[in-house]
Amino acid sequence: MLTVCFHLTEASILFIYIYNNITTEIKKNYLISFDHIIQQKSNDGKMLRNLCFFLTVTHSLRYFYTASSGISDFPSYMSVGFVDDVQISYCDSRTNRNIPKQEWMKEVSSEHPRYWEEETDTCLDKQQTFKLNIEFAKQRFNQTGGVHVYQQMYGCEWDDETGEVKGYDQIGYDGEDFIVLDLRTRSWIAPVQEAVTSKNKWNSDIFVASPESFYLTLMCPEWLKKYLSYGRRTLMRTDLPSVSILQKSSSSPISCFATGFYPNRAEMFWRKDGAEIHDGVEKGEILPNNDGTFQMSVDLNLPSSEDWTKYECVFQLSGIERDVITPLEKTKISTNEGNTLKLSGVHFYVQLGVICITMKRDLVFFDYLTEWEHVDGEKGPRTDP
């Protein structure tokens, strides 16, 4: 558990900021509870407040599976595993091998010598199942040709303080929800009419929802804890970012771009005269780099007539008390009028770029109908009727 305190003046808007503007990702990964507000006086006599609250870290293990049709020069199937949004494994229909993406993931072989062989077997089985499932989905939607994407995400979250576990299994087709498991009722929910047949069949089969619930609430958290122990040195580290001020052209928004930070529990915003501003500000999502770190940006629409010296970009990283503050100085803005902006050291997330067009961050994806358990962290296949 992390304890975080902010020193506030009465005029500060930080209290409102914490309530209303903390990012969705931080809300998802942390349980936030306000402990107390202590009043005290500063040296100049002004009333100050210390706002303290606790952050309870929630760890996650997630698997993403994607099958596609109608996309040339791209794998028809691929699977990716993540621990705390750090990629741990990868397999696709071209390599036909499940491989570790972190050095510390190789340590699992010391306890389970056939781990990566079994992960590869799972990948090959799922690949065949997903090829069938995408055809089933096309039939349900009365489709023939064209580009189609059939996806699944499942996994679990574990609160390292309370021990609370949450599991999820979500299935989607062409970027929209198709069928979702409700662990509270141990039943499947069909957001679209085309999924009702699968929902009824899966809900009537005790060998579907019950094993699924068992895996997500018991086996998945245990594997998550194993992976956390292997990668503790990497997963528990903190890396500060490099921050750049970018502007494509003189009429474009000014972008504060931070890259290379870890973990992904971060916040970035613009300030004017020391106070956070919201008007004319557009925040981007936190995205992964290809080296295991993260990037984010926040744009500011600012008239050229404004006094730019009053503005600064602020980056805050969980676990680090010191903010990274970058003043807005016209002479230090990276710009490239009329050309593509190129930055050394900036890593853009491209590995799943094509698929991400149809994939929402919390939407995830399509599976099968009779399943079997592996000794490893992934489930076996199920074929849709």
Coordinates of C-alpha atoms in Angstrom, one line a residue:
M1 CA 0.0 0.0 0.0
L2 CA 1.3 3.5 -0.9
T3 CA 0.4 6.6 1.2
V4 CA 0.3 9.8 -0.7
C5 CA -0.1 13.3 0.7
F6 CA -0.6 16.6 -1.1
H7 CA 0.0 20.0 0.4
L8 CA -2.8 22.3 -0.5
T9 CA -3.7 26.0 -0.2
E10 CA -7.3 26.9 0.3
A11 CA -7.4 28.3 -3.2
S12 CA -6.1 25.1 -4.7
I13 CA -8.3 23.1 -7.1
L14 CA -6.3 19.9 -6.5
F15 CA -9.1 18.5 -4.2
I16 CA -11.6 18.9 -7.0
Y17 CA -9.0 17.5 -9.4
I18 CA -8.5 14.3 -7.4
Y19 CA -12.3 13.7 -7.3
N20 CA -13.2 14.6 -10.8
N21 CA -10.2 14.2 -13.0
I22 CA -8.1 11.3 -11.9
T23 CA -7.6 9.1 -14.9
T24 CA -9.7 6.0 -15.5
E25 CA -6.7 3.8 -15.5
I26 CA -5.6 5.0 -12.0
K27 CA -9.2 4.5 -10.8
K28 CA -9.1 1.0 -12.2
N29 CA -5.7 0.1 -10.7
Y30 CA -6.1 1.7 -7.3
L31 CA -8.6 1.7 -4.5
I32 CA -8.6 5.3 -3.3
S33 CA -9.8 6.2 0.2
F34 CA -9.4 9.6 1.8
D35 CA -7.9 9.3 5.2
H36 CA -8.1 12.8 6.7
I37 CA -7.5 16.5 6.1
I38 CA -5.2 18.1 8.7
Q39 CA -5.3 21.9 9.0
Q40 CA -2.1 23.7 9.8
K41 CA -0.6 27.1 9.2
S42 CA 2.3 27.9 7.0
N43 CA 5.1 30.3 7.8
D44 CA 3.3 33.2 6.1
G45 CA 0.2 32.6 8.2
K46 CA -2.0 31.2 5.4
M47 CA -4.1 28.3 6.2
L48 CA -2.9 25.1 4.5
R49 CA -4.2 21.6 4.3
N50 CA -2.4 18.2 4.0
L51 CA -4.6 15.9 2.0
C52 CA -3.7 12.3 2.5
F53 CA -5.0 9.1 1.0
F54 CA -3.9 5.6 0.5
L55 CA -3.3 3.8 -2.8
T56 CA -3.8 0.1 -2.8
V57 CA -2.1 -1.5 -5.8
T58 CA -4.1 -3.9 -7.9
H59 CA -2.1 -6.3 -10.0
S60 CA -3.5 -7.9 -13.2
L61 CA -3.0 -10.8 -15.5
R62 CA -4.6 -10.5 -18.9
Y63 CA -4.6 -12.5 -22.1
F64 CA -5.7 -11.0 -25.5
Y65 CA -6.5 -13.2 -28.5
T66 CA -7.2 -11.9 -32.0
A67 CA -8.3 -13.7 -35.1
S68 CA -8.8 -11.8 -38.4
S69 CA -9.9 -12.4 -41.9
G70 CA -9.4 -10.3 -45.0
I71 CA -6.2 -8.6 -43.8
S72 CA -3.3 -9.4 -46.1
D73 CA 0.3 -9.6 -44.9
F74 CA -0.8 -9.8 -41.3
P75 CA -1.0 -12.9 -39.0
S76 CA -4.5 -14.4 -39.0
Y77 CA -4.2 -15.2 -35.3
M78 CA -2.1 -13.8 -32.4
S79 CA -2.2 -14.0 -28.7
V80 CA -0.5 -11.7 -26.1
G81 CA -0.2 -12.0 -22.3
F82 CA 0.3 -9.1 -19.9
V83 CA 1.2 -8.8 -16.2
D84 CA 0.4 -5.2 -15.0
D85 CA 0.3 -4.1 -18.6
V86 CA 3.8 -5.4 -19.2
Q87 CA 3.9 -7.9 -22.1
I88 CA 5.0 -11.4 -20.9
S89 CA 4.3 -13.7 -23.9
Y90 CA 3.5 -13.6 -27.6
C91 CA 2.4 -16.1 -30.2
D92 CA 1.0 -15.8 -33.8
S93 CA 0.0 -17.9 -36.8
R94 CA 3.4 -17.2 -38.5
T95 CA 5.8 -18.3 -35.8
N96 CA 3.5 -21.0 -34.2
R97 CA 5.5 -20.6 -31.0
N98 CA 4.6 -19.0 -27.7
I99 CA 7.7 -17.1 -26.6
P100 CA 8.6 -15.1 -23.4
K101 CA 8.8 -11.3 -23.9
Q102 CA 10.6 -10.7 -20.6
E103 CA 13.8 -12.3 -19.4
W104 CA 12.3 -13.1 -16.0
M105 CA 9.5 -15.1 -17.6
K106 CA 12.1 -17.7 -18.6
E107 CA 12.4 -18.5 -14.9
V108 CA 9.0 -20.2 -14.9
S109 CA 10.7 -23.2 -16.7
S110 CA 12.6 -23.9 -13.5
E111 CA 9.4 -24.9 -11.8
H112 CA 7.5 -26.1 -14.9
P113 CA 10.1 -27.5 -17.4
R114 CA 7.4 -28.0 -20.1
Y115 CA 5.8 -24.6 -19.6
W116 CA 6.6 -23.0 -22.9
E117 CA 5.9 -26.2 -24.9
E118 CA 2.5 -26.3 -23.3
E119 CA 2.0 -22.6 -24.0
T120 CA 2.8 -23.3 -27.7
D121 CA 0.3 -26.2 -27.7
T122 CA -2.3 -23.9 -26.3
C123 CA -1.5 -21.3 -29.0
L124 CA -1.9 -23.9 -31.8
D125 CA -5.1 -25.2 -30.4
K126 CA -6.6 -21.7 -30.0
Q127 CA -5.5 -20.8 -33.4
Q128 CA -7.6 -23.6 -35.0
T129 CA -10.5 -22.8 -32.7
F130 CA -10.5 -19.1 -33.5
K131 CA -10.4 -19.8 -37.2
L132 CA -13.7 -21.7 -36.8
N133 CA -15.1 -19.1 -34.5
I134 CA -14.6 -16.3 -36.9
E135 CA -16.4 -18.3 -39.5
F136 CA -19.3 -19.0 -37.1
A137 CA -19.5 -15.3 -36.3
K138 CA -19.6 -14.3 -40.0
Q139 CA -22.5 -16.8 -40.5
R140 CA -24.3 -15.3 -37.5
F141 CA -24.0 -11.8 -38.9
N142 CA -24.8 -13.0 -42.5
Q143 CA -21.4 -11.9 -43.8
T144 CA -19.1 -13.3 -46.5
G145 CA -16.1 -11.2 -47.5
G146 CA -14.5 -8.1 -46.1
V147 CA -12.3 -7.5 -43.1
H148 CA -13.4 -9.1 -39.8
V149 CA -11.8 -9.3 -36.4
Y150 CA -12.8 -11.8 -33.7
Q151 CA -11.3 -11.2 -30.2
Q152 CA -11.2 -12.2 -26.6
M153 CA -9.8 -10.9 -23.4
Y154 CA -9.8 -12.8 -20.1
G155 CA -7.9 -12.5 -16.9
C156 CA -8.0 -11.4 -13.3
E157 CA -7.0 -8.7 -10.9
W158 CA -5.7 -9.2 -7.4
D159 CA -5.6 -6.5 -4.7
D160 CA -2.3 -7.1 -2.8
E161 CA -3.7 -5.5 0.4
T162 CA -7.2 -6.9 0.7
G163 CA -6.8 -10.1 -1.3
E164 CA -9.8 -9.3 -3.3
V165 CA -9.9 -11.0 -6.7
K166 CA -11.9 -10.0 -9.8
G167 CA -12.1 -12.0 -13.0
Y168 CA -13.4 -11.2 -16.5
D169 CA -13.9 -12.9 -19.8
Q170 CA -15.1 -10.7 -22.6
I171 CA -15.7 -11.6 -26.2
G172 CA -16.1 -9.3 -29.2
Y173 CA -16.6 -9.2 -32.9
D174 CA -15.6 -6.4 -35.3
G175 CA -14.9 -4.1 -32.3
E176 CA -18.2 -4.5 -30.5
D177 CA -19.2 -6.5 -27.5
F178 CA -20.5 -10.0 -28.4
I179 CA -20.8 -12.0 -25.2
V180 CA -19.5 -11.4 -21.7
L181 CA -19.2 -13.6 -18.6
D182 CA -20.8 -12.2 -15.4
L183 CA -18.9 -13.9 -12.6
R184 CA -21.4 -12.7 -9.9
T185 CA -24.2 -14.8 -11.5
R186 CA -21.8 -17.3 -13.2
S187 CA -23.7 -16.7 -16.4
W188 CA -23.1 -15.3 -19.9
I189 CA -24.7 -12.1 -21.1
A190 CA -25.4 -11.4 -24.8
P191 CA -25.4 -7.7 -25.7
V192 CA -26.4 -8.5 -29.3
Q193 CA -29.1 -10.8 -30.8
E194 CA -26.5 -12.8 -32.8
A195 CA -24.9 -14.0 -29.5
V196 CA -28.2 -15.3 -27.9
T197 CA -27.7 -18.8 -29.2
S198 CA -24.3 -19.1 -27.7
K199 CA -25.5 -17.5 -24.4
N200 CA -28.3 -20.0 -24.0
K201 CA -26.1 -23.0 -24.8
W202 CA -23.3 -22.0 -22.6
N203 CA -25.6 -21.1 -19.7
S204 CA -27.3 -24.5 -19.9
D205 CA -23.9 -26.3 -19.7
I206 CA -22.5 -26.6 -16.2
F207 CA -19.1 -27.4 -17.7
V208 CA -18.7 -24.0 -19.2
A209 CA -19.4 -21.2 -16.6
S210 CA -18.3 -23.2 -13.5
P211 CA -14.8 -24.2 -14.8
E212 CA -14.5 -20.6 -16.2
S213 CA -15.3 -19.2 -12.8
F214 CA -12.9 -21.6 -11.1
Y215 CA -10.0 -20.6 -13.4
L216 CA -10.6 -16.8 -13.2
T217 CA -11.1 -16.7 -9.4
L218 CA -8.6 -19.3 -8.2
M219 CA -6.0 -20.5 -10.8
C220 CA -5.5 -17.1 -12.5
P221 CA -4.6 -15.2 -9.3
E222 CA -2.2 -18.0 -8.3
W223 CA -0.4 -17.7 -11.7
L224 CA -0.4 -13.9 -11.4
K225 CA 1.4 -14.1 -8.0
K226 CA 3.9 -16.5 -9.5
Y227 CA 4.7 -14.1 -12.4
L228 CA 4.9 -11.2 -9.9
S229 CA 7.5 -13.1 -7.9
Y230 CA 9.5 -13.8 -11.0
G231 CA 9.4 -10.2 -12.2
R232 CA 9.4 -8.3 -9.0
R233 CA 12.6 -6.4 -9.7
T234 CA 11.2 -5.2 -13.1
L235 CA 7.5 -4.8 -12.1
M236 CA 8.2 -2.9 -8.9
R237 CA 10.7 -0.4 -10.4
T238 CA 10.0 3.3 -11.2
D239 CA 11.4 5.0 -14.3
L240 CA 11.0 8.7 -14.9
P241 CA 10.2 9.8 -18.4
S242 CA 11.8 12.1 -20.9
V243 CA 9.4 15.0 -21.6
S244 CA 9.3 17.0 -24.8
I245 CA 7.1 19.9 -26.0
L246 CA 5.9 19.3 -29.5
Q247 CA 4.0 21.3 -32.1
K248 CA 3.4 20.1 -35.6
S249 CA 2.8 23.7 -36.9
S250 CA 2.4 27.1 -35.5
S251 CA -1.4 26.7 -35.7
S252 CA -1.5 23.2 -34.1
P253 CA -2.1 22.4 -30.5
I254 CA 1.0 22.3 -28.2
S255 CA 1.6 18.7 -27.1
C256 CA 3.4 17.7 -23.9
F257 CA 4.8 14.3 -24.6
A258 CA 6.3 12.0 -21.9
T259 CA 7.8 8.6 -22.8
G260 CA 9.9 6.0 -21.1
F261 CA 8.1 6.0 -17.8
Y262 CA 7.2 3.1 -15.6
P263 CA 4.8 2.0 -14.1
N264 CA 1.8 3.2 -16.0
R265 CA 0.2 4.8 -13.0
A266 CA 0.8 8.4 -14.0
E267 CA -0.9 11.7 -14.5
M268 CA 0.1 14.7 -16.7
F269 CA -1.6 18.1 -17.0
W270 CA -1.0 21.7 -17.9
R271 CA -0.7 24.5 -15.4
K272 CA -1.0 28.3 -15.7
D273 CA 0.4 30.4 -12.9
G274 CA 0.7 27.3 -10.8
A275 CA -2.9 26.2 -11.1
E276 CA -4.1 23.2 -13.2
I277 CA -6.2 24.2 -16.3
H278 CA -8.9 22.3 -18.1
D279 CA -10.1 24.6 -20.8
G280 CA -8.5 23.9 -24.2
V281 CA -6.8 20.8 -22.8
E282 CA -7.1 17.3 -24.3
K283 CA -5.6 14.3 -22.5
G284 CA -4.4 11.3 -24.3
E285 CA -4.4 7.7 -23.0
I286 CA -1.4 6.0 -21.5
L287 CA 0.1 3.7 -24.2
P288 CA 2.8 1.0 -24.0
N289 CA 6.2 1.4 -25.7
N290 CA 8.0 -1.6 -27.3
D291 CA 10.5 -1.7 -24.5
G292 CA 8.1 -2.2 -21.6
T293 CA 7.8 1.4 -20.6
F294 CA 4.9 3.8 -21.3
Q295 CA 4.1 7.0 -23.1
M296 CA 1.3 9.7 -22.8
S297 CA 0.6 13.1 -24.1
V298 CA -1.6 16.1 -23.2
D299 CA -2.5 18.8 -25.8
L300 CA -3.0 22.5 -25.1
N301 CA -4.8 24.8 -27.5
L302 CA -3.2 28.2 -26.9
P303 CA -3.6 31.4 -28.8
S304 CA -0.3 32.9 -30.0
S305 CA -1.3 36.2 -28.2
E306 CA -1.1 34.5 -24.8
D307 CA 1.9 34.9 -22.5
W308 CA 3.4 31.4 -22.9
T309 CA 5.8 31.9 -20.0
K310 CA 2.8 31.4 -17.6
Y311 CA 2.4 27.8 -18.7
E312 CA 4.1 24.6 -17.7
C313 CA 3.5 20.9 -18.2
V314 CA 3.5 18.7 -15.0
F315 CA 4.1 14.9 -15.0
Q316 CA 3.4 12.9 -11.8
L317 CA 4.4 9.2 -11.4
S318 CA 3.1 7.0 -8.7
G319 CA 5.7 6.3 -6.0
I320 CA 7.8 9.4 -6.9
E321 CA 7.3 12.5 -4.8
R322 CA 9.1 14.9 -7.2
D323 CA 7.0 16.1 -10.1
V324 CA 8.6 16.5 -13.6
I325 CA 7.9 20.1 -14.6
T326 CA 8.5 21.4 -18.1
P327 CA 8.1 25.1 -18.7
L328 CA 6.5 26.2 -22.0
E329 CA 9.3 27.9 -23.8
K330 CA 8.9 28.7 -27.5
T331 CA 12.6 28.2 -28.2
K332 CA 12.5 24.6 -26.9
I333 CA 9.4 23.4 -28.8
S334 CA 10.2 20.6 -31.3
T335 CA 8.4 21.4 -34.5
N336 CA 8.7 20.6 -38.2
E337 CA 6.5 22.8 -40.4
G338 CA 5.3 20.9 -43.4
N339 CA 7.2 17.7 -42.6
T340 CA 6.6 14.6 -40.5
L341 CA 7.8 15.2 -37.0
K342 CA 10.7 12.8 -36.1
L343 CA 11.9 12.3 -32.5
S344 CA 14.8 10.2 -31.5
G345 CA 14.1 8.0 -28.5
V346 CA 10.4 8.0 -29.0
H347 CA 8.9 4.5 -29.2
F348 CA 5.5 4.2 -30.8
Y349 CA 3.2 1.3 -30.1
V350 CA 2.8 -0.5 -33.4
Q351 CA 2.8 -4.2 -32.7
L352 CA -1.0 -4.4 -32.5
G353 CA -1.6 -1.3 -34.5
V354 CA -3.9 -2.8 -37.1
I355 CA -6.0 -4.7 -34.6
C356 CA -6.2 -1.8 -32.2
I357 CA -8.4 0.0 -34.8
T358 CA -11.2 -2.3 -33.7
M359 CA -10.2 -3.0 -30.2
K360 CA -11.2 -0.9 -27.2
R361 CA -9.0 -1.0 -24.1
D362 CA -11.6 -2.7 -21.9
L363 CA -13.5 -4.5 -24.6
V364 CA -12.3 -8.1 -25.2
F365 CA -12.9 -10.9 -27.0
F366 CA -14.2 -14.2 -28.5
D367 CA -13.7 -17.8 -27.4
Y368 CA -15.0 -21.4 -27.7
L369 CA -17.4 -23.8 -26.0
T370 CA -15.8 -26.8 -24.3
E371 CA -12.7 -26.0 -22.4
W372 CA -9.9 -27.7 -20.6
E373 CA -7.3 -26.5 -18.1
H374 CA -3.6 -26.4 -18.6
V375 CA -1.0 -26.5 -15.8
D376 CA 0.1 -23.1 -17.1
G377 CA -1.6 -19.7 -16.9
E378 CA -3.9 -20.1 -19.9
K379 CA -7.1 -21.9 -20.6
G380 CA -7.8 -24.5 -23.3
P381 CA -10.1 -24.2 -26.3
R382 CA -13.8 -24.2 -26.7
T383 CA -15.6 -24.3 -30.0
D384 CA -18.7 -22.2 -30.6
P385 CA -21.7 -24.1 -32.0

